[in-house]
Amino acid sequence: MHSRPAAGAALALLSAVTFATSGTFARSLIDAGWSAEAAVIARVGIAALVLAIPALLSLRGRWQVLRSNATAIGLFGLLGVALAQVCFFNAVRYLPVGVALLLEYLGIILVVGWMWLRHGQRPRRLTVAGSVAALAGLTFVLDLAGTADFHPVGVLWGLGAAFGLAGYFVLAGRVDPRLPSVALASGGMAVGAAVLLLIGMTGLLPLHATFGEVTFAGQPTTWLLPIAGLSLVAAVIAYLAGIAGTRILGPRLSSFVGLTEVLFAVLIAWLFLDELPTGWQLFGGAMIIAGVALVRLDELRGTPSTSAPVSPEPALALDGR
């Protein structure tokens, strides 16, 4: 019994580490001439196919559950998958991977405002303190003093990713408990890939890719390496480990562990891309992480605790890209 929390924490950390690789893998493709939209389609399309078998097995023939949740899956694919990932991958064209991810994580703060304005759930003091800390940290992350390159376009893409992540949280929080999480993930990614492909074919979004050498970790390699990393490591393994970890720890505790994704993303980008935010940006990032942690802690305090694992199918944890 004592090994279950340790196993859950290990799975949640594995999920955070693997999700954190997405920006680094995507950067190598984008620098080689891939559009962000093409990279997203490859990532989520392949991942959706790989996860289709476990998704179908998890449904156990309950097709009416899938039909009754078709709208929710579609919206999840549009906001939580397509919008969030396209905006994040476009953001890393202009910003360090860690900075882009920090901007996306502000989506958690946007959820606080949405729940207040839409549902009248006025935030408590700890949530307000966390939101203020996160917004204050944003000013340091943007480095408006000018010690780092400031790319307004990249910031706008990062904030767009925050809106997508906020949509993910709102939708995942309302998911039908009968719908298996792996089915939601696979279905949402399939919808996201299909919609982006259709839009790209109309010419409204750039859709181009190259199939020669790319540079990864300073070394020339085949384009298949980052594609495999994006789809299998940063999507399939990340989602499956996150779902398994959430089942053991519960969504709230696993979401705290998921905050380490930002730290891992900065470390991985430093090791493979020689990319490190400035000191002030790291300070601002710490403030954002602390603010998000306070919001999560306040949410945990406002919910009756339980030592039992979430059942039968918890919503996905923090990592929604």
Coordinates of C-alpha atoms in Angstrom, one line a residue:
M1 CA 0.0 0.0 0.0
H2 CA 2.8 2.4 0.8
S3 CA 4.3 1.9 -2.7
R4 CA 1.1 3.3 -4.4
P5 CA 1.7 7.0 -3.6
A6 CA 5.4 6.6 -4.6
A7 CA 4.4 4.9 -7.8
G8 CA 1.8 7.7 -8.5
A9 CA 4.4 10.4 -7.9
A10 CA 6.9 8.6 -10.2
L11 CA 4.3 8.4 -12.9
A12 CA 3.3 12.1 -12.5
L13 CA 7.0 13.1 -12.7
L14 CA 7.4 11.0 -15.8
S15 CA 4.4 12.7 -17.3
A16 CA 5.9 16.2 -16.4
V17 CA 9.3 15.3 -17.9
T18 CA 7.9 13.9 -21.1
F19 CA 5.5 16.8 -21.6
A20 CA 8.4 19.2 -21.0
T21 CA 10.2 17.8 -24.1
S22 CA 7.6 19.0 -26.6
G23 CA 8.9 22.6 -27.0
T24 CA 12.5 21.3 -27.6
F25 CA 11.4 18.7 -30.2
A26 CA 9.1 21.3 -31.9
R27 CA 11.9 23.9 -32.1
S28 CA 14.1 21.6 -34.1
L29 CA 11.3 21.1 -36.6
I30 CA 10.3 24.7 -36.8
D31 CA 13.9 25.8 -37.3
A32 CA 14.1 23.3 -40.2
G33 CA 11.1 24.9 -42.0
W34 CA 8.1 23.2 -40.5
S35 CA 5.1 25.4 -39.7
A36 CA 3.8 25.1 -36.1
E37 CA 0.5 23.8 -37.5
A38 CA 2.2 21.0 -39.3
A39 CA 4.2 20.0 -36.2
V40 CA 1.0 19.9 -34.1
I41 CA -0.9 17.8 -36.7
A42 CA 2.0 15.3 -36.8
R43 CA 2.2 15.2 -33.0
V44 CA -1.5 14.8 -32.1
G45 CA -2.4 12.8 -35.2
I46 CA 0.1 10.1 -34.6
A47 CA -0.6 10.1 -30.8
A48 CA -4.4 9.8 -31.5
L49 CA -3.8 6.7 -33.6
V50 CA -1.5 5.1 -31.1
L51 CA -4.0 5.8 -28.2
A52 CA -7.0 4.7 -30.3
I53 CA -6.6 1.0 -29.3
P54 CA -6.4 1.6 -25.5
A55 CA -9.2 4.2 -25.9
L56 CA -11.5 1.6 -27.6
L57 CA -10.6 -1.0 -25.0
S58 CA -11.4 1.4 -22.2
L59 CA -14.9 2.1 -23.6
R60 CA -15.8 -1.6 -23.4
G61 CA -18.4 -1.2 -26.1
R62 CA -20.2 1.7 -24.4
W63 CA -20.6 3.6 -27.7
Q64 CA -23.6 5.6 -26.3
V65 CA -21.1 7.3 -23.9
L66 CA -18.9 8.3 -26.8
R67 CA -21.9 9.6 -28.8
S68 CA -23.4 11.6 -25.8
N69 CA -20.0 13.2 -25.3
A70 CA -19.2 14.0 -28.9
T71 CA -19.7 17.8 -28.4
A72 CA -17.5 17.8 -25.3
I73 CA -14.8 15.9 -27.1
G74 CA -15.0 18.2 -30.1
L75 CA -14.6 21.3 -28.0
F76 CA -11.8 19.7 -26.1
G77 CA -10.0 19.0 -29.3
L78 CA -10.5 22.6 -30.6
L79 CA -9.5 24.4 -27.4
G80 CA -7.4 22.1 -25.3
V81 CA -5.5 20.5 -28.2
A82 CA -5.6 22.6 -31.4
L83 CA -5.6 26.2 -30.0
A84 CA -3.3 25.5 -27.0
Q85 CA -0.7 23.6 -29.0
V86 CA -0.6 25.7 -32.1
C87 CA -0.2 28.9 -30.0
F88 CA 2.5 27.3 -27.9
F89 CA 4.5 26.0 -30.9
N90 CA 4.2 29.4 -32.5
A91 CA 5.4 31.0 -29.3
V92 CA 8.6 29.0 -29.2
R93 CA 9.5 30.4 -32.6
Y94 CA 10.1 33.8 -30.9
L95 CA 10.6 33.0 -27.2
P96 CA 12.7 30.6 -25.1
V97 CA 10.8 27.4 -24.5
G98 CA 10.5 28.0 -20.7
V99 CA 9.2 31.5 -21.2
A100 CA 6.5 30.3 -23.7
L101 CA 5.5 27.6 -21.3
L102 CA 5.2 30.0 -18.4
L103 CA 2.9 32.2 -20.5
E104 CA 0.7 29.2 -21.2
Y105 CA 0.5 28.3 -17.6
L106 CA -1.2 31.6 -16.9
G107 CA -4.3 29.8 -18.3
I108 CA -4.8 28.5 -14.7
I109 CA -5.2 32.1 -13.6
L110 CA -7.6 32.8 -16.4
V111 CA -9.8 29.9 -15.1
V112 CA -10.1 31.8 -11.8
G113 CA -11.4 34.9 -13.6
W114 CA -13.8 32.8 -15.7
M115 CA -15.3 31.0 -12.7
W116 CA -15.8 34.3 -11.0
L117 CA -17.4 36.1 -13.9
R118 CA -19.4 33.2 -15.3
H119 CA -20.3 31.3 -12.2
G120 CA -20.0 33.8 -9.4
Q121 CA -17.4 31.8 -7.6
R122 CA -15.5 34.7 -6.0
P123 CA -11.9 33.6 -5.3
R124 CA -10.7 33.3 -1.7
R125 CA -7.7 35.3 -0.4
L126 CA -5.1 32.6 -1.1
T127 CA -6.3 32.4 -4.7
V128 CA -6.2 36.2 -5.0
A129 CA -2.6 36.2 -3.6
G130 CA -1.6 33.5 -6.0
S131 CA -3.1 35.3 -9.0
V132 CA -1.4 38.5 -8.0
A133 CA 2.0 36.7 -7.6
A134 CA 1.6 35.1 -11.0
L135 CA 0.7 38.3 -12.8
A136 CA 3.6 40.1 -11.0
G137 CA 5.9 37.3 -12.2
L138 CA 4.6 37.9 -15.7
T139 CA 6.2 41.3 -15.8
F140 CA 9.6 39.8 -15.0
V141 CA 9.1 37.0 -17.5
L142 CA 8.4 39.5 -20.2
D143 CA 11.5 41.3 -19.1
L144 CA 10.2 44.7 -20.1
A145 CA 13.3 46.4 -18.8
G146 CA 15.0 45.2 -22.0
T147 CA 17.8 42.8 -20.8
A148 CA 16.4 40.1 -23.1
D149 CA 14.9 40.2 -26.5
F150 CA 11.2 41.1 -26.3
H151 CA 9.0 39.7 -29.1
P152 CA 5.4 41.0 -28.9
V153 CA 4.2 38.4 -31.4
G154 CA 5.6 35.6 -29.4
V155 CA 4.0 37.0 -26.2
L156 CA 0.6 37.1 -28.0
W157 CA 1.0 33.5 -29.1
G158 CA 1.9 32.5 -25.6
L159 CA -1.2 34.2 -24.2
G160 CA -3.2 32.5 -26.9
A161 CA -1.9 29.2 -25.5
A162 CA -3.0 30.3 -22.1
F163 CA -6.6 30.7 -23.3
G164 CA -6.4 27.3 -24.9
L165 CA -5.1 25.8 -21.6
A166 CA -7.9 27.6 -19.7
G167 CA -10.4 26.0 -22.1
Y168 CA -8.8 22.7 -21.5
F169 CA -9.3 23.0 -17.7
V170 CA -12.9 24.2 -17.9
L171 CA -13.8 21.4 -20.3
A172 CA -11.8 18.6 -18.5
G173 CA -13.4 19.6 -15.2
R174 CA -16.9 19.0 -16.6
V175 CA -16.1 15.7 -18.4
D176 CA -18.6 13.0 -18.1
P177 CA -17.3 10.6 -15.4
R178 CA -18.4 7.7 -17.6
L179 CA -16.0 8.8 -20.4
P180 CA -12.5 7.3 -19.9
S181 CA -9.8 9.8 -19.8
V182 CA -7.8 8.0 -22.5
A183 CA -10.8 8.1 -24.8
L184 CA -11.1 11.9 -24.2
A185 CA -7.4 12.4 -24.9
S186 CA -7.4 10.2 -28.1
G187 CA -10.7 11.7 -29.4
G188 CA -9.7 15.3 -28.6
M189 CA -6.3 14.9 -30.4
A190 CA -8.0 13.3 -33.4
V191 CA -10.4 16.2 -33.6
G192 CA -7.6 18.7 -33.2
A193 CA -5.5 17.1 -36.0
A194 CA -8.5 16.9 -38.4
V195 CA -9.6 20.5 -37.8
L196 CA -6.1 21.9 -38.3
L197 CA -5.6 19.8 -41.4
L198 CA -8.8 21.1 -42.9
I199 CA -8.0 24.7 -42.1
G200 CA -4.5 24.3 -43.4
M201 CA -5.8 22.8 -46.7
T202 CA -7.9 26.0 -47.2
G203 CA -4.8 28.2 -46.9
L204 CA -6.0 30.0 -43.8
L205 CA -3.1 28.6 -41.7
P206 CA 0.4 27.9 -43.0
L207 CA 0.9 24.2 -43.5
H208 CA 4.3 23.2 -44.7
A209 CA 7.0 20.7 -43.7
T210 CA 10.4 19.5 -44.8
F211 CA 11.6 15.9 -44.9
G212 CA 15.3 16.3 -44.9
E213 CA 17.9 16.8 -42.1
V214 CA 17.0 18.7 -39.0
T215 CA 19.3 19.9 -36.2
F216 CA 18.6 18.5 -32.8
A217 CA 20.9 19.1 -29.8
G218 CA 23.4 20.7 -32.1
Q219 CA 23.7 17.6 -34.3
P220 CA 22.2 16.9 -37.7
T221 CA 19.6 14.1 -37.7
T222 CA 16.6 12.8 -39.6
W223 CA 13.3 14.6 -39.2
L224 CA 11.8 11.4 -37.9
L225 CA 13.6 11.8 -34.6
P226 CA 11.7 14.9 -33.4
I227 CA 8.5 13.6 -34.9
A228 CA 8.8 10.4 -32.8
G229 CA 9.7 12.5 -29.8
L230 CA 6.7 14.8 -30.2
S231 CA 4.2 12.1 -30.8
L232 CA 5.4 9.1 -28.8
V233 CA 7.4 10.7 -25.9
A234 CA 5.7 14.1 -25.5
A235 CA 2.2 12.8 -26.2
V236 CA 1.6 9.1 -25.8
I237 CA 3.9 8.4 -22.9
A238 CA 3.1 11.8 -21.3
Y239 CA -0.7 11.3 -21.4
L240 CA -0.6 7.6 -20.3
A241 CA 1.7 8.3 -17.4
G242 CA -0.3 11.3 -16.4
I243 CA -3.6 9.4 -16.5
A244 CA -2.1 6.5 -14.5
G245 CA -0.5 8.9 -12.0
T246 CA -3.7 10.8 -11.6
R247 CA -5.6 7.6 -10.8
I248 CA -3.3 7.0 -7.9
L249 CA -2.7 10.5 -6.5
G250 CA -5.9 12.2 -7.5
P251 CA -6.1 15.2 -9.9
R252 CA -5.3 17.9 -7.4
L253 CA -2.1 16.3 -6.0
S254 CA -0.9 15.2 -9.4
S255 CA -1.5 18.8 -10.7
F256 CA 1.0 20.0 -8.1
V257 CA 3.6 17.5 -9.3
G258 CA 2.8 18.7 -12.8
L259 CA 4.1 22.1 -12.0
T260 CA 7.6 20.7 -12.3
E261 CA 7.0 20.5 -16.1
V262 CA 8.1 24.2 -16.3
L263 CA 11.4 23.4 -14.5
F264 CA 12.0 20.4 -16.6
A265 CA 11.3 22.3 -19.8
V266 CA 13.8 25.0 -18.9
L267 CA 16.4 22.3 -18.0
I268 CA 15.8 20.4 -21.2
A269 CA 16.0 23.5 -23.4
W270 CA 19.2 24.5 -21.7
L271 CA 20.8 21.0 -22.3
F272 CA 19.6 20.5 -25.9
L273 CA 19.2 24.0 -27.2
D274 CA 21.7 26.0 -25.1
E275 CA 18.7 28.2 -24.3
L276 CA 18.3 29.7 -20.8
P277 CA 16.1 32.6 -19.7
T278 CA 17.7 35.6 -18.1
G279 CA 18.0 35.9 -14.3
W280 CA 15.0 38.2 -14.1
Q281 CA 12.9 35.9 -16.2
L282 CA 13.8 32.9 -14.0
F283 CA 12.8 35.0 -11.0
G284 CA 9.5 35.9 -12.6
G285 CA 9.0 32.2 -13.5
A286 CA 9.4 31.2 -9.9
M287 CA 6.8 33.8 -9.0
I288 CA 4.4 32.4 -11.6
I289 CA 4.9 28.8 -10.4
A290 CA 4.5 29.9 -6.8
G291 CA 1.3 31.8 -7.7
V292 CA -0.2 28.8 -9.5
A293 CA 0.8 26.6 -6.6
L294 CA -1.1 28.9 -4.2
V295 CA -4.2 28.7 -6.4
R296 CA -4.0 24.9 -6.5
L297 CA -3.4 24.8 -2.7
D298 CA -6.5 27.0 -2.2
E299 CA -8.5 24.7 -4.4
L300 CA -7.3 21.7 -2.4
R301 CA -8.2 23.3 0.9
G302 CA -11.7 24.0 -0.3
T303 CA -12.3 20.3 -1.2
P304 CA -12.9 17.5 1.3
S305 CA -9.8 15.3 1.4
T306 CA -9.8 11.7 0.7
S307 CA -7.2 9.0 0.7
A308 CA -8.9 6.9 -1.9
P309 CA -7.9 7.1 -5.5
V310 CA -10.2 8.9 -7.8
S311 CA -12.8 6.6 -9.4
P312 CA -13.7 5.6 -11.9
E313 CA -12.1 7.9 -14.4
P314 CA -10.5 11.1 -13.2
A315 CA -10.1 14.1 -15.5
L316 CA -6.7 14.6 -16.9
A317 CA -4.3 16.3 -14.6
L318 CA -2.5 19.6 -15.2
D319 CA -0.7 18.7 -18.4
G320 CA -3.1 19.3 -21.3
R321 CA -1.0 20.0 -24.2

